[in-house]
Amino acid sequence: MKSFQDVIVTRRSFMGMGVGSAAALALAGCGGGSSEGGTTAGGAFAGLICHIDENSTYDLCFINDFKAACEGLGLSEGEYLIKTNVAESDAALDAASELVDAGCKIVFADSYGHQDYLIEAAKEFPEVHFVSCTGDKALTEGLDNFHNAFAEIFNGRFLAGVAAGLKLQELKDAGKLKSDTPKMGYVGAFTYAEVVSGYTSFFLGAKSIVEDVTMDVTFTGSWGDEALEKEAATKLINNGASVISQHADTMGAPTACENAGVFDVSYNGSTVDACPKTFIVSTRIDWEPYFTYAIGAVQNDEAFDTDWTGTLATGSIVMTEVNEQAAAEGTVEKLQEVEAQLADGSVHVFDTSTFTVKGKKLKSYQANVEPDEGFEGDTEVVSDGYFHESEYRSAPYFDLQIDGINLLDTKF
């Protein structure tokens, strides 16, 4: 297991849908944001467009990983630029144009809502490469200089679920469950495919340990509303959840868990300092391997993937250190075992023998892999006994509601 800095990071993206992100965080300086790097005109090589800034833990992760990759490739501060507080509007196109004017040969953006504006930039500046991280249109746009990237975070989610399942089993054996049967809770932001894929893989990880586990899911309609997330977690706890996880940005859910003495598996960053008694483990995407790959390719005038998916093998899925004060005994060893099985393909997260949909095994599914206005399924993604998530496109497209997961609301 790798350890990493104490941040919580969640993607503000809208997967499998035809509109931009609905992130509700306040923006400052939306007219183009600020730049870091101090380069003179024409002196930059790589640029990054961020939706918010360092005060957003999501953007902070991108910023830190981008800097690390640039410096690892020998780029000085004068050779990379970071544009912050860039709204999902024409401001993104303006920011991309400014980065090109500064000399950038490759430009990344970290929010799904920037994607359409990067496509415009790619058409306007064919000599520059543009990457929409978390985007989903590169495969259908047919532009040599427009790319998408994401990672198989469902593997990390599954591992986090295994840790949750081990804790549930420990509580069950000790007669300390909050309800009559093992129950978890999950705070989601929106009902996007990315979120559905995440909470389903987390649930399946726990189910691999505790067969009769169930999970309630509630949504806030916001990526970063601490009060709403705390309220949502409290509702789940009051409904009998013994372990909580989340797909949202703030400390709302972990704080509610620590206050109530309910165990928590946070997302994309350790909360052990603030929640030492209840935090178990966390997972996140590490973007540095991709930034290194893509920027390095442009430095060497080499082609690179139109649509790239990070894996365990590329070092793109990271687990925090397990908090053994809260985790069940043997959690570290079990996670190492399961991670090896995921890596060698002997275990698949969405193994169709491990779940049902409306009481039936999933034998076939046409997923909406290629974006279209009707959001219609176009690609068979079930074969060899499992759902092939993020293999036909990097952006998640698992959007099924499987048995055992109870959605308390579906309005978002």
Phi, psi and omega in degrees: 000135176266146173258159178207176187298156187279078177227157173247125186231130175223144182283133172263076182230163182237094187272137174073014182233169187253016179231172182281173179299145178255032181305132186259014179286144179291143180249146175236142177062046186291350182284009178149341173076193181249165180238149172241153175121330174065030183281156171271160182305131178086357186261353182274163178236318182233144180227151178230130176255124181246143179294314178242230182209200184296342179283347172263121183295331175299306180293325179301321178298313178299315182300311181296317180292324178295314178299316181298317180294314180300313181292326177293335179267006176088011178275131178274174180301332179282358183244008171219150181230146177232122177259124182247164179057048180256115183291160177277071186205194176302343177300329179291321176294319177299316180297317178299318180296320179296322179292322176296315179300330179281356176108000184297134177262346177214135183230129178250153170227144189258359182239140180304323183293348176277346192303309184298328180284327174292326176297318176300317180296320180298324178288325182282329183235076186294344180274354182247142176269139179234135182234121172263101177290129184081002180282176186217013186250358185297323182293335184254348181283328178071029178257129181294338186249016177240132188224158172237156175208142172206193181214162181280063183294344177299333175293317176295320177298319179298315178299319177298322177294324176300315178299320178295319179297320178298321178292319178300317180297320178298315179295321179297313181297329181270000181068033185244017177294151179281347179224178182293331180233161181297120181226138174246167174229155184216126177262113179251160178273300182224163179271052177273160180303322180300316180290318179299314178301319182293311183287333177290316180294323175299314179298316181294327175298315178294321181295334178293343179256316183238101188300324186265019179292146170233166182213129172268139179235132174231153185240146181262337185077019180205145176279338189213052177249100187299320181296316180295320181292322177294318178297317180297315179296320179298320177298317179295320178296317179294337177275002174104012179288133179263342176221139181239142168227181187205159165226077181198168197270336196259182177274009183304306182292312178301321179295317178300320180294314181298319180294326183266353183072030179252139188285147189227137171246101184281176183239127174064035171163143179289135173247023187297326181295318181275335186228060187294336184271341188238338180292132180255301183195168177210166178222158177203168171270134172259113184275350183301318179301321180289314178303318179298316180297310186288313179296319178299321179297317180291322176302323183264009180055044180247151176289150174221165191304138173292320181224112189247137178239118176283148185227180171300321183294328180276358181078019184272346179250121186238136173252142173286171170293142178287135175275097187290348175292330182252328185289157175291153178300136179087006183296315181302313182295320181293319178296322177297319179297312183290322178300320178296322180290322176295320182293322182269000176082007178281344173232135176240134183304312185259045174299119187289351175279352186258357180209164176230160175237113185055041175083001184239147175290143178277116182254337183203146176204128175267103182274155177274079183276320181260113185304136176210163186296331182271359182051044184268144176296139185222353186223128176287122186240006176251119176198159179056024174088010178208159176279123186271078180289137175058024175262329180264347175198144184293322181292137182300145176225008175287113183228022181277149174259107185268160180293145181101344178252124183250115178275117180285337175204155181223026187281348182253000000 
